[in-house]
Coordinates of C-alpha atoms in Angstrom, one line a residue:
X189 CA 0.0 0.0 0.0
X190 CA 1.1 3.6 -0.2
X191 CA 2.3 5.1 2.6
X192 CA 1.2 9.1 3.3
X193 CA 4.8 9.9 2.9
X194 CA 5.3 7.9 -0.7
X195 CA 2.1 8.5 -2.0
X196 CA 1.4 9.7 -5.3
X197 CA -2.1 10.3 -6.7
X198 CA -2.1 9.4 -10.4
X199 CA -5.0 12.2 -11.0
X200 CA -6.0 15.4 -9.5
X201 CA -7.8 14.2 -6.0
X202 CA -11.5 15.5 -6.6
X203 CA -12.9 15.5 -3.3
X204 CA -17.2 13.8 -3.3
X205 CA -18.0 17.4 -1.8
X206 CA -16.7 19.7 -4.5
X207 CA -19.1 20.9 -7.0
X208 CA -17.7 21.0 -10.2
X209 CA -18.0 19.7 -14.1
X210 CA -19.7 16.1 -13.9
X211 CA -17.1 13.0 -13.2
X212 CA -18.9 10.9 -15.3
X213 CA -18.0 12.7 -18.3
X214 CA -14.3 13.1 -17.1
X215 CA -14.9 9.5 -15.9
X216 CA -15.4 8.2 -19.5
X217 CA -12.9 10.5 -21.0
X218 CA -10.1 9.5 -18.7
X219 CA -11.0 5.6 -19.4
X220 CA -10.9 6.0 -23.3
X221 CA -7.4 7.5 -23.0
X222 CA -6.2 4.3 -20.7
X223 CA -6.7 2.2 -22.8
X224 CA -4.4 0.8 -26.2
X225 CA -7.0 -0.9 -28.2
X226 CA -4.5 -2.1 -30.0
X227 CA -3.1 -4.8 -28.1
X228 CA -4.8 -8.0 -27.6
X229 CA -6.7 -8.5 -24.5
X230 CA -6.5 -12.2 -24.2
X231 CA -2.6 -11.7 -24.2
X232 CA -2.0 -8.8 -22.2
X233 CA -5.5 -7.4 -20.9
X234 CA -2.9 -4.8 -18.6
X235 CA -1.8 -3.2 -21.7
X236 CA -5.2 -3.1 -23.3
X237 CA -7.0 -1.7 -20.7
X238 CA -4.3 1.0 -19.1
X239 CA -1.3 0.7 -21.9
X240 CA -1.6 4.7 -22.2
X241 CA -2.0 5.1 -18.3
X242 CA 1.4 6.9 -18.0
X243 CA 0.3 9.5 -20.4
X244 CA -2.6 10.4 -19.5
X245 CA -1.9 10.8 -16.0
X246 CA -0.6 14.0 -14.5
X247 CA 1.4 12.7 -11.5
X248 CA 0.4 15.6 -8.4
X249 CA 0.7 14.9 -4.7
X250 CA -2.4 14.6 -2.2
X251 CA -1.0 17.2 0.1
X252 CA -2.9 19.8 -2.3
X253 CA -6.0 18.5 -1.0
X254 CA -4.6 18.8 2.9
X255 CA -3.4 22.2 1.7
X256 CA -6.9 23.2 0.8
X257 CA -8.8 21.6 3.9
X258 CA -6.3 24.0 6.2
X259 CA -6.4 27.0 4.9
X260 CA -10.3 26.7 4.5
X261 CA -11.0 28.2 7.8
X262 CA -15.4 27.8 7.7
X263 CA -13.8 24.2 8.0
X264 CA -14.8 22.8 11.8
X265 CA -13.8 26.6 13.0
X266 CA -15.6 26.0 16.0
X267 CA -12.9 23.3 17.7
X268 CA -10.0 24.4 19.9
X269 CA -7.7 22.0 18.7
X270 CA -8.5 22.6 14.9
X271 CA -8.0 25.9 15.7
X272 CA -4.5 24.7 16.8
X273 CA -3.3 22.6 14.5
X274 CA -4.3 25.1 11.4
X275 CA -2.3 27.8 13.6
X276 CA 1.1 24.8 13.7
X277 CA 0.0 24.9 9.7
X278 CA 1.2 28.3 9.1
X279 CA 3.7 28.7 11.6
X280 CA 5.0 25.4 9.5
X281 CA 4.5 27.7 6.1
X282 CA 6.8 30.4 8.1
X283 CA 9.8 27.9 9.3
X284 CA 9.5 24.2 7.8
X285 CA 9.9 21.6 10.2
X286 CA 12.4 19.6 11.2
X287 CA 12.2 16.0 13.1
X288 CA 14.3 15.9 16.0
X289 CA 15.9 12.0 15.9
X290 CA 16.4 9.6 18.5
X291 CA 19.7 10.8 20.4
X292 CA 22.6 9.1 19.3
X293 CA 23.3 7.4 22.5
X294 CA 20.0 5.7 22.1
X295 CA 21.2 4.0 18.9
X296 CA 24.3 2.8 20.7
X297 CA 23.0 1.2 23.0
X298 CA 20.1 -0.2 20.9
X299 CA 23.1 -1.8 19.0
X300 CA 25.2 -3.1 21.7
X301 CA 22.0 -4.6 23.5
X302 CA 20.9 -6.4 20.2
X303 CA 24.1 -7.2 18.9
X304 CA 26.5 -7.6 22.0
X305 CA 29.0 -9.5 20.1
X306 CA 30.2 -7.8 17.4
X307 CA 32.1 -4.5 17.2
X308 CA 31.4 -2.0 15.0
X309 CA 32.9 -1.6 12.5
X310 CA 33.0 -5.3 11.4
X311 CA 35.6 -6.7 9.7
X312 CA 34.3 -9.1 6.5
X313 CA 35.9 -11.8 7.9
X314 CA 33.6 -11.5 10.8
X315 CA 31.5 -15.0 10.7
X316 CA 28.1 -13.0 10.8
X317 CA 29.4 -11.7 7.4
X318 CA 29.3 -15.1 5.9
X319 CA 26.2 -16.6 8.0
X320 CA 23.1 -15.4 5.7
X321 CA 20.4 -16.0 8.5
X322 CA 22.6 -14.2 11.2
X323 CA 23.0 -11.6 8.4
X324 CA 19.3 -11.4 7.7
X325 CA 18.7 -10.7 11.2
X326 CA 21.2 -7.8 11.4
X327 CA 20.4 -5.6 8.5
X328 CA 16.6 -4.8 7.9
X329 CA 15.3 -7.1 4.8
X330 CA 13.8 -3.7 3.6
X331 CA 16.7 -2.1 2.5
X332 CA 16.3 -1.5 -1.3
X333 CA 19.7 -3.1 -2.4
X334 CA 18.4 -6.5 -2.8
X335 CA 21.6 -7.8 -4.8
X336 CA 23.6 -7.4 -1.6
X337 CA 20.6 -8.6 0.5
X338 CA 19.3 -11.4 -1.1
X339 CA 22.3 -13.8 -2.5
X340 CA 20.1 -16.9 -2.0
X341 CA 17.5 -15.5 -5.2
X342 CA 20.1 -13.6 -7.1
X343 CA 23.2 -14.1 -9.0
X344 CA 26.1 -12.8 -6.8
X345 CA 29.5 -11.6 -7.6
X346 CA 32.6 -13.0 -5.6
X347 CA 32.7 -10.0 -3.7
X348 CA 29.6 -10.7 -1.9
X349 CA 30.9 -10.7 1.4
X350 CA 33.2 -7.4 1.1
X351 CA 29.9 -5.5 0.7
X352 CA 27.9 -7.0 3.0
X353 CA 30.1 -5.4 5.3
X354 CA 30.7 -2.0 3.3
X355 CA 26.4 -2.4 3.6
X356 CA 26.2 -3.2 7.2
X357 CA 29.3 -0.9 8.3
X358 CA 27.7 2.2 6.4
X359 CA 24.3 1.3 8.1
X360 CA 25.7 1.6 11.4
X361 CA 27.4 4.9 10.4
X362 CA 24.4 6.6 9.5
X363 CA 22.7 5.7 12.6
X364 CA 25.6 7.4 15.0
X365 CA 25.3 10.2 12.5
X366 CA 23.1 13.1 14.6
X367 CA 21.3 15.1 11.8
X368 CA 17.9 15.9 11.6
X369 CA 14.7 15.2 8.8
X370 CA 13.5 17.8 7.1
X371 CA 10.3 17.4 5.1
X372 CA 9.5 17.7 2.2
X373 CA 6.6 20.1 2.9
X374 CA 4.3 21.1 5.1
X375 CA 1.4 19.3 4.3
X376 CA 3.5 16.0 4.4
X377 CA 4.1 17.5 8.0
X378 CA 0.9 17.3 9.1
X379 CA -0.3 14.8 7.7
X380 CA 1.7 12.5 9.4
X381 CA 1.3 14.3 13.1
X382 CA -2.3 15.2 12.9
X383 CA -4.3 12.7 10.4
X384 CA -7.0 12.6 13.0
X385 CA -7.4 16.3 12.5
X386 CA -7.3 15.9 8.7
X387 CA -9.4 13.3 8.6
X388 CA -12.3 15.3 10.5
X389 CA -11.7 18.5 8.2
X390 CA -12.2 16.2 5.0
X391 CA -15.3 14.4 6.5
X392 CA -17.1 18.0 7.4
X393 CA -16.2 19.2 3.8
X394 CA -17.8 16.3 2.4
X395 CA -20.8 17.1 4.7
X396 CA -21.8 20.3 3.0
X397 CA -23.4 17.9 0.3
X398 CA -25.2 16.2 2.6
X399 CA -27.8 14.3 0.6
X400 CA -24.5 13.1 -1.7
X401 CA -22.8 12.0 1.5
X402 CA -25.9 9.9 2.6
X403 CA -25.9 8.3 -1.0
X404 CA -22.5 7.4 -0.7
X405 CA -23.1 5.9 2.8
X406 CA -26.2 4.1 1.6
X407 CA -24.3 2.8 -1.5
X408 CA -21.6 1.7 0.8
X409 CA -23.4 -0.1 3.4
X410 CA -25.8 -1.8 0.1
X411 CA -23.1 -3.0 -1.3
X412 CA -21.0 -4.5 2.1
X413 CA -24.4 -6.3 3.0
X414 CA -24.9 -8.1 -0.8
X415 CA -21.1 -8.9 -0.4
X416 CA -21.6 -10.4 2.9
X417 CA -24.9 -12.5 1.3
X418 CA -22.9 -13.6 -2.0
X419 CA -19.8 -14.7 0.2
X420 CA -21.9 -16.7 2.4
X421 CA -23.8 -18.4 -0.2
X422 CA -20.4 -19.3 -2.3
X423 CA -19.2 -20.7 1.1
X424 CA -22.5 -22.7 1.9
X425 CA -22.7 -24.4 -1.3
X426 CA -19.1 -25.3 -2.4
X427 CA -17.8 -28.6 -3.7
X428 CA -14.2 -28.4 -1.6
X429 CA -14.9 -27.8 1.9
X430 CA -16.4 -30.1 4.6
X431 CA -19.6 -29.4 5.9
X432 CA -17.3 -28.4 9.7
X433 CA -15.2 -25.9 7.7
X434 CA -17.8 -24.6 5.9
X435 CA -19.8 -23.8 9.2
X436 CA -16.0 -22.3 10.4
X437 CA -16.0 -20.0 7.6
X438 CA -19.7 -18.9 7.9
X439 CA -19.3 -17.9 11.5
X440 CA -16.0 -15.9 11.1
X441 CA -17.8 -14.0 8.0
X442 CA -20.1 -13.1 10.3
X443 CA -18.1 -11.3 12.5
X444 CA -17.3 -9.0 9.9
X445 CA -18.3 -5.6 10.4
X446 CA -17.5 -2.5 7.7
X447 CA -16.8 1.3 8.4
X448 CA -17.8 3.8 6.9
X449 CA -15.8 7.6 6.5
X450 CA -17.8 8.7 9.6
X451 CA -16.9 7.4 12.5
X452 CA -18.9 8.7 15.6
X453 CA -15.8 10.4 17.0
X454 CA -16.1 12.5 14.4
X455 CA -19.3 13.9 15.6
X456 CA -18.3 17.7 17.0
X457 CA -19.5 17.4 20.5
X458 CA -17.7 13.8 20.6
X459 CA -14.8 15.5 18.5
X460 CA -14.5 18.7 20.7
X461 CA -14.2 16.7 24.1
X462 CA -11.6 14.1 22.9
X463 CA -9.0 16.1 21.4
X464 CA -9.3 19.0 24.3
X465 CA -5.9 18.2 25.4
X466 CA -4.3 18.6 22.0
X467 CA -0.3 18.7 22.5
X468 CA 1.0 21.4 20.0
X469 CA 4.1 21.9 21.7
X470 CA 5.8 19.2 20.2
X471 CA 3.9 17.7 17.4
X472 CA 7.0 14.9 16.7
X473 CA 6.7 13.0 19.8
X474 CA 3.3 13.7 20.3
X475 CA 1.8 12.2 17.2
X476 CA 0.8 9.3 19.1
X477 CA -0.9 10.7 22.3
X478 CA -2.3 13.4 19.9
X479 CA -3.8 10.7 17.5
X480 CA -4.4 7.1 19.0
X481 CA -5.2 8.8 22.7
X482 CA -8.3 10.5 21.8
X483 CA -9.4 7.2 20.1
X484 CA -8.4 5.3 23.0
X485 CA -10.6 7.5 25.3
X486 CA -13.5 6.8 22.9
X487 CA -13.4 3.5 23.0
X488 CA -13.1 3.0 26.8
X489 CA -16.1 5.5 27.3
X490 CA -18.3 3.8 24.8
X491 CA -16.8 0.2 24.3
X492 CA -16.0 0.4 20.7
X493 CA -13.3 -0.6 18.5
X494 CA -12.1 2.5 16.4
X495 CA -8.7 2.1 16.3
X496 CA -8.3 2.1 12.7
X497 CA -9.7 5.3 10.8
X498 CA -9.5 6.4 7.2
X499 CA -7.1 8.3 6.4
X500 CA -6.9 11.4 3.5
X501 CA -4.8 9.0 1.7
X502 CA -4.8 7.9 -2.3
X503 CA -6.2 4.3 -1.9
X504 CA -5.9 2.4 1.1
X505 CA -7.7 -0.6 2.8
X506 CA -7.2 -2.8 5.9
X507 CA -8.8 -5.9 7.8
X508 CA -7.9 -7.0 10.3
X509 CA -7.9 -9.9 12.3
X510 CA -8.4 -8.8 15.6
X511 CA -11.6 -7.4 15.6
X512 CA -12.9 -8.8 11.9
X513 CA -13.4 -4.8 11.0
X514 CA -12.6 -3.9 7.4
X515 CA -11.2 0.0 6.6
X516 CA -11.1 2.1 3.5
X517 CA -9.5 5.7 2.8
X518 CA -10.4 8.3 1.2
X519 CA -9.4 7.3 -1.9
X520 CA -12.0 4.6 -2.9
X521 CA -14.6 7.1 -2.0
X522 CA -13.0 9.9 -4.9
X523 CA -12.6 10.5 -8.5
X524 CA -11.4 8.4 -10.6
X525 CA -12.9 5.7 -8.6
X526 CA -16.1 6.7 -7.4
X527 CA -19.1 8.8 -7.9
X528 CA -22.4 8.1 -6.2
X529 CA -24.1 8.8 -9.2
X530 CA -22.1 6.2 -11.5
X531 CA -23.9 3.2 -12.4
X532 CA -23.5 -0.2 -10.7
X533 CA -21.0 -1.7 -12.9
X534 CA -19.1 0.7 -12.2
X535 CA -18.9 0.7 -8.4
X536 CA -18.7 -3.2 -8.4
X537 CA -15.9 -3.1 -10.0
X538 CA -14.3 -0.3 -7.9
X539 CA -15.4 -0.1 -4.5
X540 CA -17.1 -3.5 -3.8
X541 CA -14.0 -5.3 -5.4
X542 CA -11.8 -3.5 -2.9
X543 CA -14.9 -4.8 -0.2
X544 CA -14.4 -8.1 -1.8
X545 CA -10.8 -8.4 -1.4
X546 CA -10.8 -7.4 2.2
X547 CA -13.2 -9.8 2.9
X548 CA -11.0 -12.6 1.6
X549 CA -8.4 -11.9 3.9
X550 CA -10.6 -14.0 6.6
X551 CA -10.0 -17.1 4.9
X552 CA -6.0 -16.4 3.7
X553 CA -4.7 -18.7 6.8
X554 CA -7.2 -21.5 6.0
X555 CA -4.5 -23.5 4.9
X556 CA -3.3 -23.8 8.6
X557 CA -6.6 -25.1 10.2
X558 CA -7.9 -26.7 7.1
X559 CA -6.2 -29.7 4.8
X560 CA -9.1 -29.2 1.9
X561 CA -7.8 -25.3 1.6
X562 CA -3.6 -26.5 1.7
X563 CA -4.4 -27.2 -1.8
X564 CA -5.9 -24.4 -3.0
X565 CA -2.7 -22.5 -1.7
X566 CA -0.3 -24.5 -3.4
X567 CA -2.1 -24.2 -6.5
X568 CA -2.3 -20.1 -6.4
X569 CA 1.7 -20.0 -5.2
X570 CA 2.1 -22.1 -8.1
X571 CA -0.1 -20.1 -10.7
X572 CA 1.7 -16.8 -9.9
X573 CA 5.6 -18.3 -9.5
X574 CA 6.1 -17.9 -13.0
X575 CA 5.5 -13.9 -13.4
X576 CA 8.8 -12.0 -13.9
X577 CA 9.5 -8.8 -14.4
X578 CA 9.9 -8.0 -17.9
X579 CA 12.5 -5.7 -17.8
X580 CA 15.0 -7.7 -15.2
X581 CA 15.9 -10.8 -14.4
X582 CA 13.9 -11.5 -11.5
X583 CA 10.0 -12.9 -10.6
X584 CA 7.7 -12.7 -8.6
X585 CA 7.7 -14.3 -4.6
X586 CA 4.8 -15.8 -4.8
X587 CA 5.0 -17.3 -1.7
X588 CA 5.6 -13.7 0.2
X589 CA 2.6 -12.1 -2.0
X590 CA 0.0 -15.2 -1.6
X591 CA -1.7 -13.1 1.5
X592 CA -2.7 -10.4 -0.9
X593 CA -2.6 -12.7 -4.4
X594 CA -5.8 -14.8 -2.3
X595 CA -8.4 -12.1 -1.3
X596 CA -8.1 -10.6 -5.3
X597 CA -9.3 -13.8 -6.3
X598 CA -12.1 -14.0 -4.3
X599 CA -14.5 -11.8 -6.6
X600 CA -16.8 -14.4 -7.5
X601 CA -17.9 -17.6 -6.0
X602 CA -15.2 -19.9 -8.2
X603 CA -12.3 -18.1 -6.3
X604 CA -10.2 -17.0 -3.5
X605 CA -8.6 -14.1 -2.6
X606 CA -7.9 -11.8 -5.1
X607 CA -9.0 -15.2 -7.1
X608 CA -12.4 -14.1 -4.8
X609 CA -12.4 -10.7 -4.8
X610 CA -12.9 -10.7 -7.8
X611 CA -15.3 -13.4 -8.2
X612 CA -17.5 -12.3 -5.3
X613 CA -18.0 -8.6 -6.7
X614 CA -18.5 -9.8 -10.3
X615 CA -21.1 -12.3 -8.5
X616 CA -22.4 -9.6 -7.0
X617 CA -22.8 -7.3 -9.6
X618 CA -24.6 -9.7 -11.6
X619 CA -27.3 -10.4 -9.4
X620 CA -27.7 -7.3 -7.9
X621 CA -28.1 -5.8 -11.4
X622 CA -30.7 -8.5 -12.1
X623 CA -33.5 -6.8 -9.8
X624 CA -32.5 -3.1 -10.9
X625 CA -33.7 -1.3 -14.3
X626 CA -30.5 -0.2 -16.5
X627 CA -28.7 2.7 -15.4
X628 CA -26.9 5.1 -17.6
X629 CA -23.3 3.5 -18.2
X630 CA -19.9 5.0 -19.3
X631 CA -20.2 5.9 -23.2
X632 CA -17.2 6.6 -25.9
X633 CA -15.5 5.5 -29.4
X634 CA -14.5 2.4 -27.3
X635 CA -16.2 2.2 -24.7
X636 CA -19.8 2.1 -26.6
X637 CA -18.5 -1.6 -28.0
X638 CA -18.1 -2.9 -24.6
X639 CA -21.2 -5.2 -23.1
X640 CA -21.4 -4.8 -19.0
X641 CA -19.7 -7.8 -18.5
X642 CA -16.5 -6.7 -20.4
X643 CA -17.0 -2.8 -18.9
X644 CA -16.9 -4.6 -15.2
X645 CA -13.4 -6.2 -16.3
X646 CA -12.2 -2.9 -18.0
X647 CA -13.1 -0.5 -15.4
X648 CA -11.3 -3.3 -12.5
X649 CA -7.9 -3.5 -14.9
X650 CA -8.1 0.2 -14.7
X651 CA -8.4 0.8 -11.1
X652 CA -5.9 -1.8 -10.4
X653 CA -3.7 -0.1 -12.6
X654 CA -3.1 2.5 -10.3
X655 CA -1.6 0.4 -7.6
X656 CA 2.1 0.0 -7.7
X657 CA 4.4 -2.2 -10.5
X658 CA 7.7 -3.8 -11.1
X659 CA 10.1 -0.6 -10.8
X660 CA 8.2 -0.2 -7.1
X661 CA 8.6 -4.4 -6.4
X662 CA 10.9 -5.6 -4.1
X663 CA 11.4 -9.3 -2.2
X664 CA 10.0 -8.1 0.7
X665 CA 6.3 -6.5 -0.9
X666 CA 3.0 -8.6 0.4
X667 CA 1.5 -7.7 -2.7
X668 CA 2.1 -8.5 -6.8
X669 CA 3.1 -6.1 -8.8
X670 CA 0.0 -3.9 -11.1
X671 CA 0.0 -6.2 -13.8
X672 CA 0.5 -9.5 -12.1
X673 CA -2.5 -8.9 -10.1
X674 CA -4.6 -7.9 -12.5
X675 CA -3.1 -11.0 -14.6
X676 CA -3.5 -13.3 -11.6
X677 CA -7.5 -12.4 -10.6
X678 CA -8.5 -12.2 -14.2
X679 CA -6.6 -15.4 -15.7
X680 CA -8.0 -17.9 -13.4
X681 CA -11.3 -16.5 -13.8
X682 CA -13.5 -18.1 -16.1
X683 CA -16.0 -15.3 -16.6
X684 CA -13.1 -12.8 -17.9
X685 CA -12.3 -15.5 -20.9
X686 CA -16.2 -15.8 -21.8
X687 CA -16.3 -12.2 -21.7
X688 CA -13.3 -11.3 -24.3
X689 CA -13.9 -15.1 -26.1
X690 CA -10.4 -15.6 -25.1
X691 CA -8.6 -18.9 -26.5
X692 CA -8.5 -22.4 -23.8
X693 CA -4.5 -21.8 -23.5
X694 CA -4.1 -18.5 -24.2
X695 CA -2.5 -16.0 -21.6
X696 CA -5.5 -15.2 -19.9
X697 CA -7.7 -18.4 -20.2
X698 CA -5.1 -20.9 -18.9
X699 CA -5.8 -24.6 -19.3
X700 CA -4.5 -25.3 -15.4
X701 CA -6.7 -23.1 -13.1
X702 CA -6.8 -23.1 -9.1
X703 CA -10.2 -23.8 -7.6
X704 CA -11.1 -21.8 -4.6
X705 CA -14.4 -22.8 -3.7
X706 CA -15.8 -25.1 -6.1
X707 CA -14.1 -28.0 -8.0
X708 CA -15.0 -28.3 -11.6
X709 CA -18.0 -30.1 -12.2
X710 CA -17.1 -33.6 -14.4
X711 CA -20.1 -35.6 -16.1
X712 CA -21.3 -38.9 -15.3
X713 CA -21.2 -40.9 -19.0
X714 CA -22.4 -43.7 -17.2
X715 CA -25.8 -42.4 -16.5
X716 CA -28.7 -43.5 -18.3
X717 CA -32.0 -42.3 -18.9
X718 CA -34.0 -45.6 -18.4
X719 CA -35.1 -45.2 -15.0
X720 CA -35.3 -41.3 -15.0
X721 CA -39.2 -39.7 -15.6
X722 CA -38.3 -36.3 -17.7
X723 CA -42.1 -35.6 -17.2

């Protein structure tokens, strides 16, 4: 996922409460220029649908949007500790911050305590040099020079060990190095010591259309409960689980609960007595009292769970395990993704496969509690092992990725995680659309020869587009790069090859697919008719 302090939003953030020209139209212009009609979808669907992504795109940062909810001032003007942080705001505009590090003797004796062993600086010859578990442990498997830290997967030169030390060594250096981090602005300031704060300036500004903001909470809540009903019933009647794991899986769906951009701390009177003791002094230290205590508070006065809440970033989601809750940010709720007014289609294949996929991460550890699921996993590691980077010699882990490769599968009910994301919203979709009168849908050159069915696929590709690829990948990322995940969801899919009449063996119709929930259905020849009434 991006983080606040990476994130870069591939289109001008339109917030749902700014009037303005109508999305759909910008909506259906922005999808025509994705897409490179001229490549073949059943080959490379990832070029087809967002080949000309990178030009039609105008790379911008979110922190104009931040910037505009500060310096609004009819923005929540009535709250002391608004008041505040929109005053640290332009003091910040004045004399950019700095971050004021850990002192160094801190870091020494972090090291010594952890590492009580080995002197710094080590010598190459030092055994932890040449030990690549001990080495592992010592240097933080997130450091972007994967040639030095992964010799195991990569093709190493002799000097291997030499700069695992020159690595380690310059580490260490850095750390005893007392200098402090500037940022990079001051939005990027405050959004990462005040989110709460931003969080209840966006929701307010997305309250002055209220009966849009009570569409997009109806839409949200419609959409979570026929999620919940289509999971269930793909669970209940499928062909690979026992009838004990099935009830299992049923009861921890259950627990599932979904929330929404307005949480009830956000109310003003809840607001206005949580964050009273708002710590301006020192914003740095105090970004977790000033953030996670007021929620704290909350939730010990009124015995919730509101740890999590959704921040102003591009496009963000979480479940977690703890309390089955599933979170979204901003993002899934903005243009290009979302309108209220967009047709279903549309949304399924946004927002409710995003609901989908969170909801899949339930059943990702399966494979630990249940032999039937073991399987499945083996399969989907399999099915994705083979994806490589097509500009460098390296592929994917499927093995580190299967936790977010699962819940994209799961959109319908013949998948699992992002193999049921996918087939649960598409599901979905279908039968949700079944009840409802046809709604105006995306129109173009292009877009005009699509059915729904190939508009639902489209739109997804598109959307998932937008998340990170192979120059951001690294051996340590949980999730697949762009266009192995829209690959991955869409090629063991059956519905996406009857949709584009794509070839048995071509790129996106595989012969070998993994079940999730249902094993293929294989005819009886040996049946006969003769004691069988067709009346």
């Amino acid at each position: 996922m991006v983080s606040p302090s990476q994130a870069m939003v591939l289109s001008k953030i339109v917030s749902p409460s700014e009037p303005g020209p109508s999305k759909s139209s910008f909506k259906q212009e922005l999808m025509e220029k994705m897409m490179n009609s001229t490549a073949d979808p059943c080959k490379d669907f990832f070029e087809y649908a967002a080949g000309q992504a990178d030009e039609v795109y105008v790379p911008t940062t979110m922190y104009d949007d931040i910037r505009s909810l500060l310096m609004d001032l009819s923005l929540a003007y009535q709250i002391e500790s608004i008041q505040k942080i929109r005053k640290v705001y332009t003091d910040c505009l004045v004399k950019p911050q700095y971050e004021d590090p850990t002192s160094i003797e801190t870091w020494v004796m972090k090291a010594v305590n952890k590492f009580p062993d080995i002197q710094f600086p080590i010598d190459e010859k030092a055994p932890i040099m040449t030990n690549f578990t001990a080495y592992i442990a010592l240097v933080p498997v997130d450091t972007t020079n994967f040639t030095v830290m992964m010799p195991d997967i990569l093709t190493e030169s002799p000097d291997l060990i030499f700069r695992r030390a020159q690595l380690v060594n310059a580490l260490f250096q850095n750390l005893m190095h007392r200098r402090t981090y500037k940022y990079r602005s001051c939005e990027q300031f405050m959004d990462e010591t005040y989110p709460l704060y931003i969080q209840k300036l966006a929701l307010d500004r997305a309250k002055r259309r209220l009966s849009n903001f009570q569409n997009m909470q109806i839409q949200f809540f419609t959409y979570a409960n026929i999620l919940m009903e289509e999971v269930e019933n793909s669970i209940r009647y499928s062909n690979t689980r026992s009838d004990l794991v099935k009830d299992y899986m049923i009861n921890l769906l259950r627990k599932n609960t979904f929330g929404f951009l307005d949480f009830p701390i956000f109310e003003n009177s809840n607001f206005i007595k949580y964050t009273a003791d708002l710590n301006v002094e020192n914003p740095l230290n105090g970004r977790n009292w000033n953030n996670f205590r007021p929620l704290l508070k909350f939730n010990g006065d009124h015995g919730g769970s509101y740890l999590q809440f959704p921040w102003l970033k591009t496009d963000d989601a979480q479940h977690s395990r703890l309390t089955n809750g599933n979170f979204f940010t901003w993002g899934y709720f903005e243009y290009p993704k979302y309108d209220s007014a967009w047709s279903p289609v549309m949304h399924f294949s946004s927002l409710a496969f995003v609901m989908a996929h969170e909801l899949g991460h339930n059943f990702e550890l399966l494979n630990v509690t249940s032999p039937e699921h073991e399987a499945t996993t083996e399969c989907i590691i399999h099915f994705y092992s083979k994806q490589c980077d097509p500009k460098r010699p390296r592929c994917l882990m499927s093995a580190k990725t299967y936790f977010e490769d699962f819940p994209d599968q799961l959109v319908s009910k013949h998948s699992t995680k992002t193999f049921s994301g996918i087939r649960w919203a598409y599901s979905a979709y279908r039968r949700y659309s079944l009840s409802r009168p046809l709604e105006p849908r995306p129109r173009g050159r292009n877009l005009d020869k699509f059915n729904d069915d190939q508009l639902f696929f489209l739109n997804l590709a598109q959307n998932m587009a937008s998340f990170p690829g192979w120059d951001d990948y690294s051996f340590n990322n949980n999730h697949s790069p762009n266009s192995v995940r829209i690959w991955g969801s869409m090629a063991n899919f059956p519905a996406f090859g009857s949709a584009f009449s794509c070839p048995v063996g071509s790129n996106y119709n595989p012969r070998l697919k993994c079940p999730i929930f249902n094993m293929p259905t294989k005819p009886d020849f040996n049946l006969s008719s003769r004691n069988i009434s067709l009346a």
